[in-house]
Amino acid sequence: MAKKSKQSKILPIYILNGPNLNLLGHREPEVYGTTTLAQIEQMCAAQARSHGLSIVFHQSNLEGEIVDQLQEARTSAGAVIINPAGYGHTSIAILDTIQTLKVPVIEVHLSNIHRREPYRHLSYVSKGATGIVMGLGAQGYLRAIDAIADILKRTK
Ligand code: DQA
């Protein structure tokens, strides 16, 4: 019987995006940049491919839908990258679900939330994250993929 290649056993990285990130490229470009979410998805797919990994990419404006996607990630993802957007500052439900995950979770913010309004300084998601990348714009997603590739290599 043909041996299954190692690569085929690696589960995809779930990349989850919260509310209003569907407006990237048009929404406050001076804060969030001009790259659209569709472009970020393409960049992430290419970056993951360069590490022999794949992605599942979602965006939702609904908190419960993000909880559902995280629950799906429990059995279907090798790692999670999440930009919870505004829900990071409010959602204990999203944190609760992240805390049920056994895979690495990287929190991403395009902007540096600590340089912004005080109500953005707290992220509940950070409490459950393996690591955090912020302030690097769209590139932050790629650095998060690099970090995950490194973690997966070291923990294989
Ligand atoms: C954000 C920062 C949040 O404060 C904000 O609500 C967002 C985007 C970021 O990527 O910089 O929607 O998560």
mmCIF file of C-alpha atoms and ligand atoms in Angstrom:
data_model
loop_
_atom_site.group_PDB
_atom_site.id
_atom_site.type_symbol
_atom_site.label_atom_id
_atom_site.label_comp_id
_atom_site.label_asym_id
_atom_site.label_seq_id
_atom_site.Cartn_x
_atom_site.Cartn_y
_atom_site.Cartn_z
ATOM 1 C CA MET A 1 0.000 0.000 0.000
ATOM 2 C CA ALA A 2 1.288 3.480 -0.865
ATOM 3 C CA LYS A 3 2.604 5.384 2.122
ATOM 4 C CA LYS A 4 0.601 8.538 2.864
ATOM 5 C CA SER A 5 2.799 11.633 2.570
ATOM 6 C CA LYS A 6 3.408 13.445 5.867
ATOM 7 C CA GLN A 7 2.030 16.667 4.377
ATOM 8 C CA SER A 8 -1.409 15.206 3.738
ATOM 9 C CA LYS A 9 -1.866 14.603 7.461
ATOM 10 C CA ILE A 10 -1.310 18.239 8.442
ATOM 11 C CA LEU A 11 -4.594 19.934 9.255
ATOM 12 C CA PRO A 12 -5.155 23.444 7.833
ATOM 13 C CA ILE A 13 -4.595 26.693 9.704
ATOM 14 C CA TYR A 14 -7.980 28.275 10.401
ATOM 15 C CA ILE A 15 -7.709 32.039 9.839
ATOM 16 C CA LEU A 16 -10.727 33.711 11.411
ATOM 17 C CA ASN A 17 -11.633 37.379 11.014
ATOM 18 C CA GLY A 18 -14.154 39.327 13.046
ATOM 19 C CA PRO A 19 -16.558 42.167 12.357
ATOM 20 C CA ASN A 20 -15.898 44.898 9.795
ATOM 21 C CA LEU A 21 -12.750 43.239 8.477
ATOM 22 C CA ASN A 22 -14.723 42.568 5.271
ATOM 23 C CA LEU A 23 -14.374 46.346 4.747
ATOM 24 C CA LEU A 24 -10.569 46.325 4.793
ATOM 25 C CA GLY A 25 -9.069 48.459 2.051
ATOM 26 C CA HIS A 26 -11.900 50.988 2.413
ATOM 27 C CA ARG A 27 -12.304 51.229 6.188
ATOM 28 C CA GLU A 28 -10.024 53.845 7.829
ATOM 29 C CA PRO A 29 -7.098 53.070 5.479
ATOM 30 C CA GLU A 30 -4.857 55.366 7.531
ATOM 31 C CA VAL A 31 -5.281 52.907 10.431
ATOM 32 C CA TYR A 32 -5.777 49.552 8.707
ATOM 33 C CA GLY A 33 -4.014 50.019 5.352
ATOM 34 C CA THR A 34 -5.282 49.605 1.817
ATOM 35 C CA THR A 35 -4.977 45.831 1.441
ATOM 36 C CA THR A 36 -8.364 44.152 1.095
ATOM 37 C CA LEU A 37 -9.362 41.006 2.982
ATOM 38 C CA ALA A 38 -9.456 39.071 -0.310
ATOM 39 C CA GLN A 39 -5.848 40.097 -0.915
ATOM 40 C CA ILE A 40 -4.896 39.076 2.630
ATOM 41 C CA GLU A 41 -6.490 35.675 2.016
ATOM 42 C CA GLN A 42 -4.411 35.206 -1.150
ATOM 43 C CA MET A 43 -1.224 36.323 0.613
ATOM 44 C CA CYS A 44 -1.942 33.925 3.510
ATOM 45 C CA ALA A 45 -2.599 30.995 1.175
ATOM 46 C CA ALA A 46 0.741 31.609 -0.596
ATOM 47 C CA GLN A 47 2.630 32.010 2.686
ATOM 48 C CA ALA A 48 1.115 28.832 4.121
ATOM 49 C CA ARG A 49 1.947 26.966 0.889
ATOM 50 C CA SER A 50 5.577 28.067 1.193
ATOM 51 C CA HIS A 51 5.657 26.195 4.524
ATOM 52 C CA GLY A 52 3.828 23.145 3.121
ATOM 53 C CA LEU A 53 0.650 24.191 4.954
ATOM 54 C CA SER A 54 -2.880 25.110 3.891
ATOM 55 C CA ILE A 55 -5.521 27.504 5.208
ATOM 56 C CA VAL A 56 -9.245 27.789 5.763
ATOM 57 C CA PHE A 57 -10.146 31.491 5.734
ATOM 58 C CA HIS A 58 -13.348 32.958 7.213
ATOM 59 C CA GLN A 59 -14.772 36.362 8.068
ATOM 60 C CA SER A 60 -17.918 36.978 10.074
ATOM 61 C CA ASN A 61 -19.688 39.949 11.597
ATOM 62 C CA LEU A 62 -21.507 37.608 14.002
ATOM 63 C CA GLU A 63 -20.046 36.594 17.358
ATOM 64 C CA GLY A 64 -21.881 33.228 17.455
ATOM 65 C CA GLU A 65 -20.630 32.345 13.994
ATOM 66 C CA ILE A 66 -17.038 32.929 15.146
ATOM 67 C CA VAL A 67 -17.717 30.685 18.148
ATOM 68 C CA ASP A 68 -19.022 28.020 15.721
ATOM 69 C CA GLN A 69 -15.911 28.340 13.533
ATOM 70 C CA LEU A 70 -13.672 27.992 16.596
ATOM 71 C CA GLN A 71 -15.605 24.912 17.708
ATOM 72 C CA GLU A 72 -15.103 23.419 14.244
ATOM 73 C CA ALA A 73 -11.384 24.189 14.594
ATOM 74 C CA ARG A 74 -11.264 21.893 17.655
ATOM 75 C CA THR A 75 -11.228 18.872 15.362
ATOM 76 C CA SER A 76 -10.464 20.303 11.909
ATOM 77 C CA ALA A 77 -7.560 22.746 12.413
ATOM 78 C CA GLY A 78 -3.853 22.277 13.086
ATOM 79 C CA ALA A 79 -3.645 25.870 14.365
ATOM 80 C CA VAL A 80 -5.749 29.019 14.525
ATOM 81 C CA ILE A 81 -5.023 32.625 13.617
ATOM 82 C CA ILE A 82 -7.718 35.003 14.783
ATOM 83 C CA ASN A 83 -8.221 38.711 14.325
ATOM 84 C CA PRO A 84 -11.250 39.082 16.569
ATOM 85 C CA ALA A 85 -11.540 42.791 15.643
ATOM 86 C CA GLY A 86 -13.988 44.613 17.959
ATOM 87 C CA TYR A 87 -15.048 41.350 19.654
ATOM 88 C CA GLY A 88 -11.563 40.957 21.103
ATOM 89 C CA HIS A 89 -12.400 43.793 23.473
ATOM 90 C CA THR A 90 -15.792 42.432 24.530
ATOM 91 C CA SER A 91 -16.242 38.708 23.971
ATOM 92 C CA ILE A 92 -15.761 36.302 26.833
ATOM 93 C CA ALA A 93 -17.645 33.737 24.696
ATOM 94 C CA ILE A 94 -14.892 33.810 22.063
ATOM 95 C CA LEU A 95 -12.226 33.517 24.792
ATOM 96 C CA ASP A 96 -14.092 30.575 26.343
ATOM 97 C CA THR A 97 -14.061 28.722 23.022
ATOM 98 C CA ILE A 98 -10.394 29.510 22.388
ATOM 99 C CA GLN A 99 -9.611 28.032 25.776
ATOM 100 C CA THR A 100 -11.070 24.696 24.644
ATOM 101 C CA LEU A 101 -8.540 24.471 21.783
ATOM 102 C CA LYS A 102 -5.478 22.271 22.074
ATOM 103 C CA VAL A 103 -3.711 23.748 19.015
ATOM 104 C CA PRO A 104 -1.583 26.934 18.800
ATOM 105 C CA VAL A 105 -3.614 30.145 18.559
ATOM 106 C CA ILE A 106 -2.089 33.397 17.299
ATOM 107 C CA GLU A 107 -4.042 36.621 17.792
ATOM 108 C CA VAL A 108 -3.489 39.215 15.061
ATOM 109 C CA HIS A 109 -4.349 42.905 14.967
ATOM 110 C CA LEU A 110 -3.434 45.063 11.993
ATOM 111 C CA SER A 111 -3.011 48.080 14.274
ATOM 112 C CA ASN A 112 -1.119 48.291 17.562
ATOM 113 C CA ILE A 113 -4.093 48.340 19.914
ATOM 114 C CA HIS A 114 -1.926 49.684 22.766
ATOM 115 C CA ARG A 115 -1.228 52.882 20.852
ATOM 116 C CA ARG A 116 -4.943 53.498 20.373
ATOM 117 C CA GLU A 117 -7.982 54.428 22.481
ATOM 118 C CA PRO A 118 -7.941 53.014 26.045
ATOM 119 C CA TYR A 119 -11.026 50.843 25.341
ATOM 120 C CA ARG A 120 -8.928 48.909 22.799
ATOM 121 C CA HIS A 121 -6.089 48.148 25.222
ATOM 122 C CA LEU A 122 -7.789 45.102 26.751
ATOM 123 C CA SER A 123 -8.179 42.017 24.568
ATOM 124 C CA TYR A 124 -9.918 39.060 26.212
ATOM 125 C CA VAL A 125 -8.624 36.876 23.388
ATOM 126 C CA SER A 126 -5.012 37.535 24.463
ATOM 127 C CA LYS A 127 -5.643 35.506 27.625
ATOM 128 C CA GLY A 128 -6.137 32.390 25.478
ATOM 129 C CA ALA A 129 -3.585 33.114 22.747
ATOM 130 C CA THR A 130 -0.270 31.328 22.340
ATOM 131 C CA GLY A 131 1.145 34.529 20.835
ATOM 132 C CA ILE A 132 0.122 37.934 19.542
ATOM 133 C CA VAL A 133 1.148 39.901 16.431
ATOM 134 C CA MET A 134 0.012 43.507 16.190
ATOM 135 C CA GLY A 135 0.861 46.775 14.493
ATOM 136 C CA LEU A 136 2.347 45.215 11.339
ATOM 137 C CA GLY A 137 -0.689 45.683 9.095
ATOM 138 C CA ALA A 138 -1.505 42.875 6.661
ATOM 139 C CA GLN A 139 2.042 41.528 7.058
ATOM 140 C CA GLY A 140 1.075 40.508 10.586
ATOM 141 C CA TYR A 141 -0.974 37.603 9.215
ATOM 142 C CA LEU A 142 2.094 36.326 7.348
ATOM 143 C CA ARG A 143 4.282 36.594 10.440
ATOM 144 C CA ALA A 144 1.624 34.649 12.364
ATOM 145 C CA ILE A 145 1.771 31.889 9.726
ATOM 146 C CA ASP A 146 5.585 31.837 10.020
ATOM 147 C CA ALA A 147 5.258 31.494 13.799
ATOM 148 C CA ILE A 148 2.784 28.638 13.458
ATOM 149 C CA ALA A 149 4.989 26.841 10.929
ATOM 150 C CA ASP A 150 7.851 27.122 13.418
ATOM 151 C CA ILE A 151 5.757 25.902 16.375
ATOM 152 C CA LEU A 152 4.369 22.960 14.370
ATOM 153 C CA LYS A 153 7.873 21.992 13.248
ATOM 154 C CA ARG A 154 9.180 22.087 16.807
ATOM 155 C CA THR A 155 6.260 20.157 18.327
ATOM 156 C CA LYS A 156 5.896 17.506 15.575
HETATM 157 C C1 DQA B 1 -8.372 45.452 14.951
HETATM 158 C C2 DQA B 1 -8.318 46.400 16.153
HETATM 159 C C3 DQA B 1 -9.651 46.471 16.875
HETATM 160 O O1 DQA B 1 -9.578 47.383 17.952
HETATM 161 C C4 DQA B 1 -10.737 46.946 15.922
HETATM 162 O O2 DQA B 1 -11.990 46.905 16.569
HETATM 163 C C5 DQA B 1 -10.761 46.222 14.632
HETATM 164 C C6 DQA B 1 -9.497 45.829 14.008
HETATM 165 C C7 DQA B 1 -7.057 45.461 14.156
HETATM 166 O O3 DQA B 1 -6.876 44.565 13.342
HETATM 167 O O4 DQA B 1 -6.234 46.377 14.308
HETATM 168 O O5 DQA B 1 -11.809 46.014 14.050
HETATM 169 O O6 DQA B 1 -8.565 44.129 15.423
#
